[in-house]
Short mmCIF file of C-alpha atoms in Angstrom, two decimals:
data_model
loop_
_atom_site.label_atom_id
_atom_site.label_comp_id
_atom_site.label_asym_id
_atom_site.label_seq_id
_atom_site.Cartn_x
_atom_site.Cartn_y
_atom_site.Cartn_z
CA MET A 1 -9.80 -39.88 35.69
CA VAL A 2 -7.51 -38.48 38.37
CA PRO A 3 -3.95 -37.47 37.40
CA THR A 4 -0.92 -38.85 39.19
CA ASP A 5 1.69 -36.75 40.93
CA ASN A 6 3.96 -36.74 37.86
CA PHE A 7 2.49 -33.43 36.71
CA ALA A 8 0.63 -32.53 39.89
CA PHE A 9 2.07 -29.04 39.93
CA LEU A 10 3.08 -28.47 36.31
CA LEU A 11 -0.27 -28.96 34.59
CA PRO A 12 -2.40 -26.77 36.89
CA VAL A 13 0.15 -23.96 36.68
CA ILE A 14 0.28 -24.15 32.87
CA MET A 15 -3.51 -24.16 32.52
CA LEU A 16 -4.00 -21.44 35.14
CA THR A 17 -1.43 -19.18 33.47
CA PHE A 18 -3.08 -19.47 30.08
CA GLY A 19 -6.56 -19.14 31.56
CA CYS A 20 -5.66 -15.85 33.22
CA THR A 21 -3.87 -14.61 30.09
CA PHE A 22 -6.89 -15.32 27.92
CA LEU A 23 -9.20 -13.53 30.36
CA ILE A 24 -6.91 -10.47 30.33
CA VAL A 25 -7.03 -10.41 26.52
CA GLY A 26 -10.78 -10.97 26.67
CA HIS A 27 -11.11 -7.87 28.82
CA TRP A 28 -10.21 -5.89 25.68
CA GLY A 29 -13.38 -7.12 24.00
CA SER A 30 -12.62 -10.58 22.59
CA ARG A 31 -15.49 -12.95 23.38
CA GLN A 32 -13.60 -16.02 22.17
CA ALA A 33 -10.68 -15.14 24.46
CA ARG A 34 -13.02 -15.15 27.44
CA ILE A 35 -14.33 -18.58 26.44
CA TRP A 36 -10.81 -19.95 25.95
CA GLY A 37 -9.87 -18.50 29.35
CA THR A 38 -12.82 -20.17 31.07
CA GLY A 39 -11.88 -23.47 29.44
CA TYR A 40 -8.27 -23.30 30.60
CA LEU A 41 -9.30 -22.32 34.12
CA SER A 42 -11.60 -25.34 34.14
CA ALA A 43 -8.66 -27.50 33.00
CA ALA A 44 -6.49 -26.05 35.78
CA ALA A 45 -9.17 -26.93 38.30
CA ALA A 46 -9.48 -30.47 36.88
CA PHE A 47 -5.75 -31.14 37.17
CA SER A 48 -5.73 -29.62 40.66
CA VAL A 49 -8.32 -32.05 42.03
CA PRO A 50 -5.76 -34.49 43.58
CA LEU A 51 -4.04 -31.57 45.31
CA VAL A 52 -7.02 -29.56 46.47
CA LEU A 53 -9.55 -32.34 47.11
CA SER A 54 -7.25 -35.08 48.37
CA TRP A 55 -9.40 -35.45 51.48
CA LEU A 56 -12.36 -36.65 49.39
CA PRO A 57 -12.96 -40.32 48.54
CA VAL A 58 -11.30 -41.42 45.31
CA GLN A 59 -14.64 -41.83 43.56
CA ALA A 60 -15.62 -38.25 44.39
CA GLN A 61 -12.26 -36.97 43.11
CA THR A 62 -12.70 -38.93 39.89
CA LEU A 63 -16.20 -37.62 39.21
CA THR A 64 -15.21 -34.04 40.05
CA ALA A 65 -12.27 -34.21 37.64
CA ASP A 66 -14.49 -35.79 34.98
CA ALA A 67 -17.04 -32.98 35.27
CA LEU A 68 -14.31 -30.35 34.98
CA PHE A 69 -12.70 -32.03 31.95
CA ILE A 70 -16.07 -32.22 30.21
CA ALA A 71 -16.59 -28.52 30.96
CA THR A 72 -13.10 -27.79 29.64
CA PHE A 73 -13.81 -29.35 26.25
CA TYR A 74 -17.26 -27.76 26.18
CA PHE A 75 -15.61 -24.34 26.43
CA PHE A 76 -12.84 -25.23 23.97
CA GLY A 77 -15.44 -26.20 21.39
CA GLY A 78 -17.45 -23.07 22.14
CA ALA A 79 -14.35 -20.92 21.64
CA LEU A 80 -13.79 -22.43 18.20
CA LEU A 81 -17.41 -21.84 17.20
CA ALA A 82 -17.19 -18.25 18.44
CA ARG A 83 -13.94 -17.67 16.57
CA PHE A 84 -15.34 -18.86 13.25
CA ARG A 85 -18.73 -17.22 13.86
CA ARG A 86 -20.63 -20.48 13.66
CA PRO A 87 -23.84 -21.31 15.57
CA SER A 88 -23.00 -21.90 19.24
CA LEU A 89 -25.13 -25.09 19.57
CA ILE A 90 -25.37 -24.46 23.31
CA ALA A 91 -28.37 -26.71 24.00
CA PRO A 92 -27.10 -29.89 22.24
CA ARG A 93 -23.60 -29.48 23.61
CA ILE A 94 -24.87 -29.04 27.17
CA ALA A 95 -27.16 -32.04 26.72
CA LEU A 96 -24.18 -34.13 25.59
CA ALA A 97 -22.12 -32.97 28.58
CA ILE A 98 -24.90 -33.85 31.04
CA ALA A 99 -25.45 -37.27 29.43
CA ALA A 100 -21.72 -38.01 29.57
CA PHE A 101 -21.49 -37.10 33.25
CA ALA A 102 -24.56 -39.22 34.04
CA SER A 103 -22.84 -42.16 32.32
CA ASN A 104 -19.73 -41.50 34.38
CA LEU A 105 -21.81 -41.60 37.56
CA TYR A 106 -23.15 -45.00 36.54
CA SER A 107 -19.69 -46.32 35.54
CA VAL A 108 -18.02 -45.21 38.79
CA ILE A 109 -20.74 -45.71 41.40
CA VAL A 110 -22.80 -48.60 40.00
CA ALA A 111 -20.64 -50.55 37.55
CA HIS A 112 -17.30 -49.79 39.25
CA SER A 113 -15.71 -49.87 35.78
CA LEU A 114 -12.71 -47.61 35.31
CA PRO A 115 -12.33 -48.41 31.57
CA ALA A 116 -15.97 -47.50 30.98
CA GLU A 117 -15.55 -44.24 32.87
CA LEU A 118 -12.40 -43.37 30.90
CA LEU A 119 -13.97 -44.21 27.55
CA VAL A 120 -17.22 -42.34 28.19
CA ASN A 121 -15.42 -39.25 29.42
CA ASP A 122 -12.92 -39.25 26.56
CA LEU A 123 -15.65 -39.88 23.99
CA ALA A 124 -17.58 -36.88 25.32
CA CYS A 125 -14.46 -34.72 25.09
CA VAL A 126 -13.80 -35.94 21.54
CA VAL A 127 -17.31 -34.99 20.42
CA LEU A 128 -17.37 -31.67 22.29
CA LEU A 129 -14.17 -30.57 20.55
CA GLY A 130 -14.32 -32.65 17.37
CA LEU A 131 -17.79 -31.50 16.31
CA PRO A 132 -16.81 -27.79 16.33
CA VAL A 133 -13.62 -28.66 14.43
CA VAL A 134 -15.71 -30.32 11.70
CA ILE A 135 -18.19 -27.43 11.63
CA CYS A 136 -15.41 -24.84 11.41
CA PHE A 137 -13.36 -26.78 8.88
CA GLY A 138 -13.28 -24.88 5.59
CA GLN A 139 -14.13 -21.57 7.29
CA SER A 140 -10.50 -20.64 7.95
CA GLN A 141 -9.28 -17.50 6.20
CA HIS A 142 -5.82 -17.16 7.71
CA ALA A 143 -2.87 -19.45 8.37
CA ARG A 144 -3.40 -19.00 12.11
CA ASP A 145 -6.94 -20.37 11.76
CA ARG A 146 -5.75 -23.44 9.87
CA LEU A 147 -3.01 -24.05 12.43
CA LEU A 148 -5.49 -23.77 15.31
CA LEU A 149 -7.84 -26.28 13.68
CA ALA A 150 -4.89 -28.61 13.03
CA VAL A 151 -3.81 -28.54 16.68
CA ALA A 152 -7.41 -29.04 17.87
CA SER A 153 -7.67 -32.00 15.48
CA ALA A 154 -4.46 -33.40 16.96
CA VAL A 155 -6.00 -33.21 20.45
CA VAL A 156 -9.03 -35.16 19.21
CA LEU A 157 -6.87 -37.71 17.40
CA ASP A 158 -4.61 -38.17 20.43
CA THR A 159 -7.64 -38.96 22.60
CA ILE A 160 -8.96 -41.48 20.09
CA VAL A 161 -5.57 -43.21 19.78
CA ARG A 162 -5.15 -43.38 23.55
CA ASP A 163 -8.54 -44.97 24.02
CA THR A 164 -7.82 -47.48 21.27
CA ILE A 165 -4.59 -48.45 23.03
CA LEU A 166 -6.43 -48.72 26.34
CA ILE A 167 -9.03 -51.10 24.88
CA VAL A 168 -6.90 -53.21 22.52
CA LEU A 169 -3.36 -53.33 23.88
CA LEU A 170 -3.50 -52.79 27.63
CA PRO A 171 -5.00 -55.02 30.31
CA SER A 172 -7.98 -53.48 32.06
CA PRO A 173 -6.90 -51.64 35.23
CA THR A 174 -8.29 -53.19 38.39
CA GLY A 175 -8.97 -49.83 40.01
CA ILE A 176 -8.11 -46.18 40.14
CA GLU A 177 -4.96 -46.84 42.15
CA GLY A 178 -3.69 -49.26 39.52
CA PHE A 179 -4.51 -46.83 36.76
CA THR A 180 -2.75 -43.85 38.33
CA SER A 181 0.45 -45.86 38.73
CA SER A 182 0.38 -47.16 35.14
CA SER A 183 2.54 -46.08 32.20
CA TYR A 184 -0.65 -45.32 30.30
CA ASP A 185 -1.59 -42.61 32.78
CA PHE A 186 1.91 -41.14 32.65
CA TYR A 187 1.93 -40.86 28.84
CA MET A 188 -1.63 -39.58 28.87
CA GLN A 189 -0.53 -36.65 31.00
CA VAL A 190 2.57 -36.05 28.87
CA GLY A 191 0.34 -35.87 25.79
CA ALA A 192 -2.12 -33.61 27.58
CA SER A 193 0.71 -31.29 28.61
CA ILE A 194 2.22 -30.98 25.14
CA LEU A 195 -1.02 -30.69 23.17
CA GLY A 196 -2.66 -28.47 25.77
CA LEU A 197 0.33 -26.14 25.63
CA LEU A 198 0.35 -26.14 21.81
CA MET A 199 -3.36 -25.40 21.59
CA ALA A 200 -3.08 -22.64 24.17
CA LEU A 201 -0.16 -21.00 22.36
CA THR A 202 -1.88 -21.30 18.99
CA ALA A 203 -5.22 -19.98 20.24
CA LEU A 204 -3.54 -17.15 22.17
CA ALA A 205 -1.50 -16.15 19.12
CA ALA A 206 -4.63 -16.18 16.95
CA VAL A 207 -6.60 -14.06 19.44
CA ALA A 208 -3.70 -11.64 19.89
CA LEU A 209 -3.29 -11.22 16.13
CA ASP A 210 -7.04 -10.63 15.82
CA THR A 211 -6.86 -7.96 18.52
CA ILE A 212 -3.89 -6.29 16.82
CA ALA A 213 -5.77 -6.35 13.50
CA ILE A 214 -8.83 -4.73 15.12
CA TYR A 215 -6.77 -1.90 16.61
CA ARG A 216 -4.79 -1.51 13.40
CA ASP A 217 -8.01 -1.25 11.41
CA ALA A 218 -9.33 1.36 13.85
CA ALA A 219 -6.10 3.34 13.47
CA ASP A 220 -6.36 3.12 9.67
CA ARG A 221 -9.96 4.40 9.49
CA ASP A 222 -11.48 7.85 9.50
CA HIS A 223 -13.67 8.13 12.59
CA LEU A 224 -16.44 10.13 10.88
CA SER A 225 -16.94 8.45 7.50
CA GLY A 226 -15.81 4.93 8.41
CA LEU A 227 -13.66 4.89 5.27
CA LEU A 228 -9.90 4.46 5.31
CA ASN A 229 -7.80 7.40 6.36
CA ARG A 230 -4.69 8.44 4.46
CA ARG A 231 -2.40 6.09 6.37
CA GLY A 232 -4.75 3.16 5.89
CA PHE A 233 -5.11 3.92 2.19
CA ASP A 234 -1.36 4.18 1.65
CA ARG A 235 -0.80 0.87 3.45
CA ALA A 236 -3.56 -1.00 1.57
CA ALA A 237 -2.62 0.47 -1.80
CA ALA A 238 1.04 -0.41 -1.28
CA GLU A 239 0.06 -4.01 -0.52
CA LEU A 240 -1.99 -4.20 -3.73
CA ARG A 241 0.82 -2.71 -5.81
CA HIS A 242 3.26 -5.17 -4.21
CA ARG A 243 1.04 -7.95 -5.56
CA GLY A 244 1.21 -6.39 -9.01
CA LYS A 245 -2.27 -4.85 -9.00
CA THR A 246 -2.67 -1.48 -10.68
CA GLY A 247 -5.75 0.42 -11.76
CA ALA A 248 -7.36 3.84 -11.78
CA ILE A 249 -7.40 6.56 -9.14
CA ILE A 250 -10.37 8.85 -8.51
CA ILE A 251 -10.06 11.97 -6.38
CA CYS A 252 -13.28 13.63 -5.25
CA ASP A 253 -13.74 17.00 -3.56
CA ILE A 254 -17.05 18.46 -2.33
CA ASP A 255 -17.67 21.82 -3.99
CA HIS A 256 -17.76 24.93 -1.77
CA PHE A 257 -17.70 22.78 1.34
CA LYS A 258 -16.47 25.66 3.52
CA ARG A 259 -19.64 27.57 2.67
CA VAL A 260 -21.72 24.64 3.90
CA ASN A 261 -19.91 24.65 7.24
CA ASP A 262 -20.02 28.44 7.57
CA LYS A 263 -23.68 28.82 6.61
CA PHE A 264 -25.30 25.67 8.02
CA GLY A 265 -22.84 24.56 10.72
CA HIS A 266 -20.38 21.70 11.08
CA ALA A 267 -23.11 19.21 11.93
CA MET A 268 -24.58 19.74 8.45
CA GLY A 269 -21.09 19.48 6.98
CA ASP A 270 -20.66 16.12 8.71
CA ARG A 271 -23.96 14.93 7.23
CA VAL A 272 -22.81 15.88 3.75
CA ILE A 273 -19.55 13.96 4.23
CA LEU A 274 -21.49 10.93 5.49
CA ALA A 275 -23.80 11.12 2.47
CA LEU A 276 -20.88 11.00 0.04
CA ALA A 277 -19.15 8.23 2.02
CA GLY A 278 -22.39 6.22 1.92
CA LEU A 279 -22.62 6.62 -1.85
CA LEU A 280 -19.04 5.41 -2.24
CA ARG A 281 -19.71 2.30 -0.13
CA GLU A 282 -22.90 1.63 -2.10
CA ARG A 283 -21.56 2.08 -5.62
CA LEU A 284 -17.90 1.08 -5.52
CA PRO A 285 -16.91 -2.52 -6.34
CA ALA A 286 -15.95 -4.81 -3.46
CA ASP A 287 -12.22 -4.70 -4.24
CA ALA A 288 -12.03 -0.89 -4.35
CA LEU A 289 -10.21 1.17 -1.73
CA ALA A 290 -11.98 4.33 -0.57
CA ALA A 291 -10.45 6.84 1.80
CA ARG A 292 -11.14 10.24 3.26
CA PHE A 293 -7.86 12.08 3.01
CA GLY A 294 -9.06 14.91 5.19
CA GLY A 295 -11.74 17.57 5.17
CA GLU A 296 -13.91 17.17 2.07
CA GLU A 297 -11.39 15.23 -0.08
CA PHE A 298 -11.84 11.54 -0.90
CA VAL A 299 -9.51 9.20 -2.82
CA ILE A 300 -10.54 5.94 -4.48
CA PHE A 301 -8.36 3.18 -5.95
CA LEU A 302 -10.02 0.83 -8.45
CA PRO A 303 -7.80 -2.22 -9.10
CA ALA A 304 -7.74 -3.35 -12.75
CA ALA A 305 -10.12 -0.55 -13.84
CA SER A 306 -9.40 1.37 -17.03
CA LEU A 307 -9.48 5.14 -17.27
CA ALA A 308 -12.80 5.01 -19.13
CA GLN A 309 -14.40 2.69 -16.56
CA ALA A 310 -13.23 4.87 -13.67
CA GLY A 311 -14.50 8.00 -15.42
CA ASP A 312 -17.94 6.47 -15.95
CA LEU A 313 -18.13 5.36 -12.31
CA ALA A 314 -17.03 8.78 -11.07
CA ASN A 315 -19.70 10.42 -13.23
CA ALA A 316 -22.40 8.11 -11.86
CA ILE A 317 -21.38 8.97 -8.29
CA ARG A 318 -21.30 12.68 -9.18
CA LEU A 319 -24.87 12.58 -10.53
CA ALA A 320 -26.14 10.56 -7.57
CA PHE A 321 -24.54 12.93 -5.05
CA ALA A 322 -25.89 16.02 -6.78
CA GLY A 323 -29.35 14.47 -6.80
CA VAL A 324 -29.56 13.85 -3.05
CA GLU A 325 -32.48 15.74 -1.49
CA ARG A 326 -31.32 17.94 1.37
CA GLY A 327 -34.45 19.45 2.83
CA GLU A 328 -32.61 20.95 5.80
CA ILE A 329 -30.64 23.19 3.44
CA GLY A 330 -33.52 24.14 1.15
CA PRO A 331 -34.65 23.28 -2.38
CA ASN A 332 -32.55 25.96 -4.03
CA HIS A 333 -29.23 25.00 -2.44
CA LYS A 334 -27.54 22.19 -4.31
CA ILE A 335 -24.37 20.50 -3.06
CA THR A 336 -22.14 18.97 -5.71
CA ALA A 337 -18.69 17.42 -6.02
CA SER A 338 -15.88 17.50 -8.55
CA PHE A 339 -13.79 14.51 -9.62
CA GLY A 340 -10.36 13.88 -11.09
CA VAL A 341 -9.40 10.51 -12.61
CA ALA A 342 -6.00 9.09 -13.57
CA ALA A 343 -4.73 5.73 -14.81
CA ALA A 344 -1.49 4.04 -13.84
CA GLU A 345 1.55 4.64 -16.03
CA SER A 346 4.66 2.54 -16.49
CA GLY A 347 6.90 5.27 -15.13
CA ASP A 348 5.08 5.57 -11.80
CA ALA A 349 7.52 5.05 -8.93
CA ALA A 350 4.67 4.98 -6.40
CA ILE A 351 0.93 5.45 -6.28
CA ALA A 352 1.59 9.03 -5.23
CA ASP A 353 2.56 9.79 -8.87
CA GLN A 354 -0.85 8.58 -10.05
CA ILE A 355 -2.61 10.49 -7.27
CA GLY A 356 -0.76 13.61 -8.38
CA ARG A 357 -2.16 13.29 -11.93
CA ALA A 358 -5.66 12.70 -10.58
CA ASP A 359 -5.28 15.75 -8.36
CA SER A 360 -4.31 17.85 -11.39
CA ALA A 361 -7.41 16.61 -13.17
CA LEU A 362 -9.51 17.52 -10.11
CA TYR A 363 -8.02 21.01 -10.15
CA ALA A 364 -9.00 21.29 -13.82
CA ALA A 365 -12.55 20.23 -12.92
CA LYS A 366 -12.70 23.01 -10.31
CA GLU A 367 -11.33 25.53 -12.79
CA ALA A 368 -13.86 24.44 -15.42
CA GLY A 369 -16.80 25.26 -13.17
CA ARG A 370 -17.05 22.35 -10.66
CA ASN A 371 -19.63 19.54 -10.56
CA ARG A 372 -17.86 17.59 -13.28
CA VAL A 373 -15.43 14.75 -13.90
CA MET A 374 -12.07 15.34 -15.57
CA VAL A 375 -9.68 12.62 -16.65
CA ALA A 376 -5.91 13.00 -16.76
CA GLY A 377 -4.49 13.99 -20.11
CA GLU A 378 -2.72 16.78 -21.94
CA PRO A 379 -4.80 18.81 -21.13
CA PRO A 380 -7.31 17.03 -18.85
CA GLN A 381 -10.57 16.20 -20.59
CA GLU A 382 -14.14 15.92 -19.34
CA ALA A 383 -15.26 12.34 -18.75
CA THR A 384 -18.07 12.64 -21.30
CA MET A 385 -15.57 13.61 -24.01
CA PRO A 386 -13.01 11.31 -25.72
CA ARG A 387 -10.36 10.26 -23.21
CA ILE A 388 -6.84 11.48 -23.94
CA VAL A 389 -4.20 10.00 -21.70
CA GLY A 390 -0.89 11.78 -21.86
CA GLY A 391 2.37 10.04 -21.05
CA ARG A 392 5.31 11.67 -19.49
#
């Protein structure tokens, strides 16, 4: 399957450009980008065979291009599997690639059948890409994933349609020279150019958006606790409110945290913060937002939770945190935390209004002796007492 001169320069340049671009992106840590890049470099090499290896016999050029195209689709399929975190199936896919190339050797060298060589090679490419598409179908979580699978499916479908036309509608080519001068070969390369470009653009956009999301997530997270930082919390909470989701806010502050740092050192203070962050991850529902606003202060947003439910959860976390054994500090030194809880109100212009009420309740908990939960009201009430929510 050797391309004609119609796209002798265009196709290798396109594939080489995308291959290098993917490898550059992959240098930032994206494994799937590296696999895409290897696939497109293999495609560039396949389309370059008539230019670079023109001194070889035609049969050698054909088999070299076939091997490179099979490798291209092997890597394309592997990139999809890596993207959707599916099993890589390396052994069966390599076995299929080897079997396909062995069949090509027989078709070219023994049978001298160009149609057989084309069909075997295309069938291998269809399976190497089509099988991962089927495996990954239904795993897409974003529009970019669905678009990528749609374009990959179009590549598979295009190959199947072309082979059907070759078998049913077109007379069998008498040799490679006749094939490379045929209209079929011209339109095959046009299709390969368009779909190859579309798949490259779609895959590159998906990888780039993934990379941006990774760096954005890192920028939105507190490096010590692994929870959201203030900026990440504000962004996530604003998105939830934009979708009409409101709930309860809990503010938590570790009691006498400065004394812990002064007496036992900042390393111990970090361990205390990590202990509370671990409790929050363990006990909060999956849809909750938890953030470290700085120092020893944590803020939690519970979508759709009532004031009573948030107060009960805060009290459970308070008891669990106070009950943590800290042998390094000593049996007589207990570290506790205070909590303030507030519900959403119709007059809230932003979540900051709700956070302000929770902060007032937290201040009341500190004033009342610490190691307790107070819920917003007029005045704030302890969580174990009847809840009184005051409107303003």
